[in-house]
Structures are given as structure tokens and as C-alpha cells.
Coordinates of C-alpha atoms (C1' of nucleotides) in Angstrom, one line a residue:
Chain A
X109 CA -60.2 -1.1 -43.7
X110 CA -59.0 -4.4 -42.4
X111 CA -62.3 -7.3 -42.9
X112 CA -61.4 -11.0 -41.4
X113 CA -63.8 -14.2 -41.8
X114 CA -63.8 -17.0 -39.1
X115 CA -65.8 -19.9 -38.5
X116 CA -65.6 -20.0 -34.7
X117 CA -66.9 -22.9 -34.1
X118 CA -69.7 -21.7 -31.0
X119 CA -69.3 -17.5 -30.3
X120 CA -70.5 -18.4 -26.6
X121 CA -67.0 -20.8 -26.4
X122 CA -65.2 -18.5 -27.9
X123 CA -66.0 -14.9 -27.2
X124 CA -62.7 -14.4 -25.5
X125 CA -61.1 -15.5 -28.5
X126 CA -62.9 -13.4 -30.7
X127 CA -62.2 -10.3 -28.7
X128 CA -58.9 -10.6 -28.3
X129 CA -58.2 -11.5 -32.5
X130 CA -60.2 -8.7 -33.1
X131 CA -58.1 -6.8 -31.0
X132 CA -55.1 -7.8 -32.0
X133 CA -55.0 -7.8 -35.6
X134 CA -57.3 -4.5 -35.4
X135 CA -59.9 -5.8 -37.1
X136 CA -62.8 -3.4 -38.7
X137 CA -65.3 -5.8 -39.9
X138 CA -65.4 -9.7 -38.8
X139 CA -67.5 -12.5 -40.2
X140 CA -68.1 -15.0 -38.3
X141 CA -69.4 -18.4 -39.1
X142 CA -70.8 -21.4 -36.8
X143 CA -72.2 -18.9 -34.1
X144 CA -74.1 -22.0 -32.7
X145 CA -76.5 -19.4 -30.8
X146 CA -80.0 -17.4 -31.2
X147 CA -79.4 -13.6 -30.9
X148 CA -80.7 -13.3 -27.9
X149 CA -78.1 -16.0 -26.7
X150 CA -74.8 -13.5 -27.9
X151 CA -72.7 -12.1 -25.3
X152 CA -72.6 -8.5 -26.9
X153 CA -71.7 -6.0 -24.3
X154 CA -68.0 -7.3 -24.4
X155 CA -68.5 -6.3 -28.2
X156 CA -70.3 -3.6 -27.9
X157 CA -67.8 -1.9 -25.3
X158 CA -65.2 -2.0 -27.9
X159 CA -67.0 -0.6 -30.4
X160 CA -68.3 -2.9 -32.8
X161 CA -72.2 -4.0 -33.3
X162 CA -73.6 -7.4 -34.3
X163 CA -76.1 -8.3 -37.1
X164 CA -76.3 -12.5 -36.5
X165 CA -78.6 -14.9 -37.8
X166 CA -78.5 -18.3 -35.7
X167 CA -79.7 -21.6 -33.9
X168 CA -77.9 -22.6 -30.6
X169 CA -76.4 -25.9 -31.9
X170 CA -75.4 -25.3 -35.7
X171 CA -74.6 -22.7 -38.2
X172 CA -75.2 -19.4 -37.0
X173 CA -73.3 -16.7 -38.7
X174 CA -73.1 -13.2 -37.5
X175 CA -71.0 -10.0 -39.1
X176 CA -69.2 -7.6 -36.1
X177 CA -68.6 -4.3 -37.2
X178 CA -67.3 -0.8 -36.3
X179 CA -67.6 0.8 -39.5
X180 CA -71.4 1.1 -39.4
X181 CA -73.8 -2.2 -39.7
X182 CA -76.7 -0.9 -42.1
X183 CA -79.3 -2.8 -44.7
X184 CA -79.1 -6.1 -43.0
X185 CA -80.2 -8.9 -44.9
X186 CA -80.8 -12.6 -43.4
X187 CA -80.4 -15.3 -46.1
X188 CA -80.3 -13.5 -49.8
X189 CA -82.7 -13.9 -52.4
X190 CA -84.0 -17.0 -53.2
X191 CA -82.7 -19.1 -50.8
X192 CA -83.4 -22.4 -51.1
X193 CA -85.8 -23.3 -47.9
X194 CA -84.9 -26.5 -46.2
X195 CA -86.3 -28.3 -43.2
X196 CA -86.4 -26.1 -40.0
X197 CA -86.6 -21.9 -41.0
X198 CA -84.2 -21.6 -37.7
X199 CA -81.5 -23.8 -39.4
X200 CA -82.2 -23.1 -43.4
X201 CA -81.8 -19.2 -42.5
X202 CA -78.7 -19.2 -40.5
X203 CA -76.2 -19.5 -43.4
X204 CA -76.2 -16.2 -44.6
X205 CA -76.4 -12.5 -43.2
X206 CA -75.1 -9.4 -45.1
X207 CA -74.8 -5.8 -44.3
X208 CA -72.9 -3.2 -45.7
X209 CA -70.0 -1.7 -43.6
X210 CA -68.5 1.1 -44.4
X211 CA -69.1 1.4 -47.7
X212 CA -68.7 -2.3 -48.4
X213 CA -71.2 -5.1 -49.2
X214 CA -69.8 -7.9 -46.5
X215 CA -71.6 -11.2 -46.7
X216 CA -70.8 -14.0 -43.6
X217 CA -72.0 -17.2 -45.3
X218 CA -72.2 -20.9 -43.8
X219 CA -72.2 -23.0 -46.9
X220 CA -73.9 -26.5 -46.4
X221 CA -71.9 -28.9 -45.4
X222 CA -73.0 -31.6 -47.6
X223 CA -72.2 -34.4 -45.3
X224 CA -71.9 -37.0 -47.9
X225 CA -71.9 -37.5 -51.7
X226 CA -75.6 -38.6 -53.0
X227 CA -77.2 -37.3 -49.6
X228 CA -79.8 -35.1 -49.6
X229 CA -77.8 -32.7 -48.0
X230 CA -75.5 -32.7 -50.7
X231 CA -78.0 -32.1 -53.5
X232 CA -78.9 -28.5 -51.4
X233 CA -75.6 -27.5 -50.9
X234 CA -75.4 -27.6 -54.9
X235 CA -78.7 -26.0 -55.0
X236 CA -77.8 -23.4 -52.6
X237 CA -74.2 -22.5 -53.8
X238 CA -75.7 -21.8 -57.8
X239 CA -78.7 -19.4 -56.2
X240 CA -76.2 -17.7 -54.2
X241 CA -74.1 -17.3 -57.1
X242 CA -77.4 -15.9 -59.1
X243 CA -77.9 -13.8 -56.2
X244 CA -74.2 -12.6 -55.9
X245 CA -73.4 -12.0 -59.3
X246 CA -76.0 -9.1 -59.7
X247 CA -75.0 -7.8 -56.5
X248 CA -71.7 -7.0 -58.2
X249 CA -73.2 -5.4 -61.6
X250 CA -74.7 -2.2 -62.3
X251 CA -74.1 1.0 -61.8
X252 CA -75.0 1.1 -58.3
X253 CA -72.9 -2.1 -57.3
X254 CA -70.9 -1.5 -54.1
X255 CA -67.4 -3.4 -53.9
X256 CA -68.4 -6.8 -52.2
X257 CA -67.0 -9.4 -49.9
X258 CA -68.0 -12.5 -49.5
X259 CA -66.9 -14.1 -47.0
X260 CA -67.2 -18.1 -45.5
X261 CA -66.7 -21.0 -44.8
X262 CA -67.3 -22.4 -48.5
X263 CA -67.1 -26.3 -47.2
X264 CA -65.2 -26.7 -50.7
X265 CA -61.3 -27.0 -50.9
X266 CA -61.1 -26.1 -55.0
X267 CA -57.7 -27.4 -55.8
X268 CA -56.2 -30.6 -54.9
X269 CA -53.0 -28.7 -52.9
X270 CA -55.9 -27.4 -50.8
X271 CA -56.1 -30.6 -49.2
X272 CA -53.4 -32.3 -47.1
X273 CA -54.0 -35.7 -49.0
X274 CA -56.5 -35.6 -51.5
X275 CA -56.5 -39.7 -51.8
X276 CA -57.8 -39.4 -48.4
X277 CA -60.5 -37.6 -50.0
X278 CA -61.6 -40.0 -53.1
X279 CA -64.5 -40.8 -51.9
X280 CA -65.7 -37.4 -49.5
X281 CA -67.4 -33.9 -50.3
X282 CA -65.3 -31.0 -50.4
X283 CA -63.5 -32.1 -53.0
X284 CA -65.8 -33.2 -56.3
X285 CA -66.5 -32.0 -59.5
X286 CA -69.8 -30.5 -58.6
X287 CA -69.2 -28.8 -55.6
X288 CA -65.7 -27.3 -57.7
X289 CA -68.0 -26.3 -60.5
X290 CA -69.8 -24.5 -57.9
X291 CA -67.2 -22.6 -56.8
X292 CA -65.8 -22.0 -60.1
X293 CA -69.0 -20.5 -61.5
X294 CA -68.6 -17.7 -58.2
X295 CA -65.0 -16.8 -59.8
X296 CA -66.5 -17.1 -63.7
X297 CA -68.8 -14.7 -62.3
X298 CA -66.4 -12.5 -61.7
X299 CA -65.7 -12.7 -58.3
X300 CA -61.5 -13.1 -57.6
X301 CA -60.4 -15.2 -54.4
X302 CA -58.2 -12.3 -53.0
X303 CA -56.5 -14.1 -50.4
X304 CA -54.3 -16.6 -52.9
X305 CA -52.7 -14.0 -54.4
X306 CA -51.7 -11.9 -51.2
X307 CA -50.7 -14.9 -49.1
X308 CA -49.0 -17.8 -51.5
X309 CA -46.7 -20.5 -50.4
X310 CA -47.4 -23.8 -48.9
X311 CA -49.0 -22.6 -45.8
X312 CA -52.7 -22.6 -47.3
X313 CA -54.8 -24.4 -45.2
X314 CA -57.8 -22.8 -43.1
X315 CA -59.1 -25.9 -40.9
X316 CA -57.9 -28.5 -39.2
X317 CA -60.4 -31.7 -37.4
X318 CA -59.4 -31.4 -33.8
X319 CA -59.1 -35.2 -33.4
X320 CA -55.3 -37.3 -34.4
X321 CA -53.8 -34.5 -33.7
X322 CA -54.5 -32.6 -37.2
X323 CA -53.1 -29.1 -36.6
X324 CA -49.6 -30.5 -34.9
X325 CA -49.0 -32.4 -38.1
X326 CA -50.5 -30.2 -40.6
X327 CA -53.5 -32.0 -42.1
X328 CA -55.8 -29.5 -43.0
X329 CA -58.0 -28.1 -45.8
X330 CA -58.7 -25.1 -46.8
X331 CA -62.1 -24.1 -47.1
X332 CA -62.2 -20.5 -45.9
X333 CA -62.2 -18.1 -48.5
X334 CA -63.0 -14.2 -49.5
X335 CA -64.1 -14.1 -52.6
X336 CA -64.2 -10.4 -54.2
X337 CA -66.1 -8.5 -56.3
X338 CA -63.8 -6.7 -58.9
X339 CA -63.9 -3.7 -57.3
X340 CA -63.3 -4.6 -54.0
X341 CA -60.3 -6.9 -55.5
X342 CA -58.7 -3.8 -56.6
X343 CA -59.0 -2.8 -53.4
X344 CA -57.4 -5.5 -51.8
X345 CA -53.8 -5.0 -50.5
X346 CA -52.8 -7.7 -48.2
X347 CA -54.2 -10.8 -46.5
X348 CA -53.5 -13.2 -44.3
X349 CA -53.9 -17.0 -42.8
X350 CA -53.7 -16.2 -39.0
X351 CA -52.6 -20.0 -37.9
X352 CA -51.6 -19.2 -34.7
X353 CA -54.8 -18.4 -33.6
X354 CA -55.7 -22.4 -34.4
X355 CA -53.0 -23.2 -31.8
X356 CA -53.2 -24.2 -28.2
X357 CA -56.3 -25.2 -26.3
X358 CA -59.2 -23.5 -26.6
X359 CA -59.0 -22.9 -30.1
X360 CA -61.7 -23.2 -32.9
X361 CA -61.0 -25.5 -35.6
X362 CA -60.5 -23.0 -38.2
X363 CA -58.2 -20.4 -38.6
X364 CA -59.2 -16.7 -39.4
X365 CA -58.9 -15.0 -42.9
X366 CA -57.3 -11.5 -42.8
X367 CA -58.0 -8.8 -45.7
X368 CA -57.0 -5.3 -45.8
X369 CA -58.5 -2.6 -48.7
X370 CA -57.1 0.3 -49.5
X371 CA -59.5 3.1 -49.0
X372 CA -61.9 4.0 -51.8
X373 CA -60.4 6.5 -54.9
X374 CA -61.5 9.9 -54.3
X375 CA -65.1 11.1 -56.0
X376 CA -63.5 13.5 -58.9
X377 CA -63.6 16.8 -58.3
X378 CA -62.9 16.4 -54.3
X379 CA -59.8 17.7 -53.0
X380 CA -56.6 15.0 -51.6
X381 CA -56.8 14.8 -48.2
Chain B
dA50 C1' -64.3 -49.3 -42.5
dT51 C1' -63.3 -47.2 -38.1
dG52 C1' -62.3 -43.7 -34.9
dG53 C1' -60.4 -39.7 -33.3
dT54 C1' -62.3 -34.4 -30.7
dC55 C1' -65.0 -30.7 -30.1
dG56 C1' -69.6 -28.1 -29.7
dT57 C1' -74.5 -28.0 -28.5
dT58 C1' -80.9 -26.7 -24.2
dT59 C1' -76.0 -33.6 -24.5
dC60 C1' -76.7 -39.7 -22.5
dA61 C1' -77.0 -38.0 -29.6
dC62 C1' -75.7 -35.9 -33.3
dG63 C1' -73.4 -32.6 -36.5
dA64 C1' -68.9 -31.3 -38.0

DNA sequence: ATGGTCGTTTCACGA
């Protein structure tokens, strides 16, 4: 099974884009992040007429997240449990939607942005990234736990090389000891970044500002992870940075996140094959 | 500190 993430940055702007990268890489399962649009805004029957269905969550002008599937699309949740509320319902719930898609629990999740350090904005990213890790962390214990994916744009670049120049970023969000701890706690948790290990080298960035010009010279971030439950990190057998989708005009600002799994070990007692 | 460029039910604001 091959799952991607992508913020898209508007699926209205982009729905060409979208078809084609999910054509071209073969993609079962998408997440898709910054949908900027209401459900009854999507432009499903290109969708639909290859195959896939849509569970999204959204407002027309931010966030908006939305998971395109062919391998079934069942249990649907908007938001998970206990999520924080915060000023409009429209805009609080359209960070998270998760459904389970052949087999695996797949989250698309808009982290808050923060927008600066001491705004109240900030303080409800915090809030919301340690209930989602409440949340997420029983989702991947017990005997009934299916292998889980959650996918994002995490607004958080954990390491310093995830940044092209962290001095650039003394004073910014992204990059500080809360929102890292944040993160951390996911991967304390047990959760694995499966992407790292399957695509290293210096290519690691996920997003690039479209202004000065920030993709031709490299200055990005990345922000864009899959973090894995164990048993969907056993699972994992490649993934990807797909940067040339960021290129030319027309693009979205980020750059999809490719995974592939393995299928699932055979119940015992089932015959190979 | 500012501004650069995109997107949106746009002449303002979020990223």
C-alpha cells in the first residue's frame, strides 16, 4: 500500500495537481492538508472517476484537511478526542480527520500554526499537539490497535538540519523547545518518524515560502512528517520527498511525503498466497 | 525590522 501526505495549499487550486501526483506515483491513500474548502466546495467527480473517495473536514479560506482513498474510507472521525475547541467550530475542527483505509488507521492532521512565540495561538498549538498525543498514543495500544499513520503538516522542524538556517529562526515558532518537546513526546510515545530512515541525505526539506525565490535556492524546512505506529513502522519499506512536484508554476508550497508498507503478515494458520 | 508570494466568498489577512 503506497500512503502520501501533502499540504496542498487550496484543493480547488490544485486539483489538477493532485490528480495527476496521485496518478503518477500510484498512490492508495493521500492526506491532504490546507484544503481551504467546505465539503460541499470539493471537486470530487475527477476523484471519484479514478477511484478514490474523500472524507474532508474544512473552511474555504484555511486549514481544511481531507484523506483520498481507494482502499476503502470507513469510521471517519472529524477532530479526535478531546480536542481543544478554539474560536470558530468551522476553523477549530478542520485540523484533523481520520479513517481507516485498508486496514490502516490514517490520520491527515493540520497542526496549528502558532504564528508567533507568546501568542495565543501558540499556547493552543502546545495545547493541541499534547491532547493529540493523549489521544494518539492509546490509538496505538491494546490488543485491538490497528497499525497507524499519522500524517501532517506538524508546523515543527525538530532538528536544527531541518531548517535551512536555523539563526534565521532564533526568534520564530517551528523551531523551540516547547513545540520540540511536543513532537518528541509523539516519538516517546512510541510513534517512529518513518520517512528519516528511508530517505536520508541532505535533501530533507518539505516546504519552501514561495516569496525570494525559496525553492530555487533551497531554503526550506521541513515540517511534513509520517509519524508511525510500531506496527505500521515495521511495515514501512520505502519513502520518499517528491520535490519535483514543488517545482514550476502552479505548485503548492510544500512537497508531498511518499510511504510504501509492505502488506500485512499472514493470520497463522492461513495458507501463502 | 521589513518584505517577499501565494491562497481565500479579497481592497485584508493567514501562511
Amino acid at each position: 500500500m503506497r500512503l502520501a501526505t501533502w499540504n496542498v495549499n487550496s484543493l480547488r487550486a490544485r486539483i489538477g495537481r493532485v490528480e495527476a501526483f496521485l496518478e503518477r506515483h500510484d498512490v492508495d491513500v493521500l492526506a491532504v492538508q490546507e484544503t481551504k474548502a467546505r465539503e460541499d466546495q470539493l471537486p470530487l467527480m475527477g476523484l471519484q472517476s479514478m477511484g478514490y473517495d474523500v472524507a474532508a473536514v474544512g473552511h474555504s479560506q484555511w486549514n481544511g484537511v481531507a484523506i483520498i482513498s481507494r482502499v476503502g474510507l470507513d469510521d471517519v472521525a472529524e477532530g479526535f478526542p478531546d480536542m481543544p475547541p478554539w474560536g470558530e467550530p468551522a476553523v477549530a475542527e478542520a485540523r484533523a480527520v481520520g479513517a481507516t483505509c485498508g486496514g490502516v488507521r490514517v490520520w491527515s492532521l493540520y497542526v496549528p500554526n502558532g504564528r508567533a512565540v507568546g501568542d495565543p495561538h501558540y499556547a493552543y498549538k502546545l495545547e493541541w499537539l499534547a491532547r493529540l498525543r493523549d489521544a494518539a498514543v492509546a490509538w496505538a495500544t491494546g490488543p485491538d490497535a490497528l497499525p497507524t499513520a499519522l500524517c501532517g503538516d506538524w508546523n515543527i522542524a525538530p532538528q536544527d538540519d531541518d531548517v535551512y538556517d536555523i539563526a534565521a529562526y532564533a526568534t520564530s515558532t517551528h523551531v523551540t523547545p516547547p513545540e520540540r518537546a511536543a513532537f518528541q513526546a509523539f516519538l516517546d510515545g512510541g510513534y517512529v518518524d518513518v520517512v528519516r530512515p528511508h530517505a536520508p541525505g541532505p535533501e530533507v526539506f518539505t516546504y519552501w515560502d514561495y516569496y525570494r525565490q525559496r525553492f530555487e535556492r533551497n531554503r526550506g524546512m521541513r515540517i511534513d512528517f509520517v509519524l508511525g505506529s510500531p506496527s505500521l513502522a515495521e511495515r514501512t519499506c520505502a519513502a520518499r520527498i517528491d520535490r519535483e512536484e514543488r517545482a514550476g508554476t502552479g505548485a503548492s508550497d510544500h512537497a508531498p511525503v511518499i510511504v510504501d508498507l509492505d502488506d500485512p503478515p499472514a493470520p497463522p494458520g492461513e495458507p501463502a498466497g
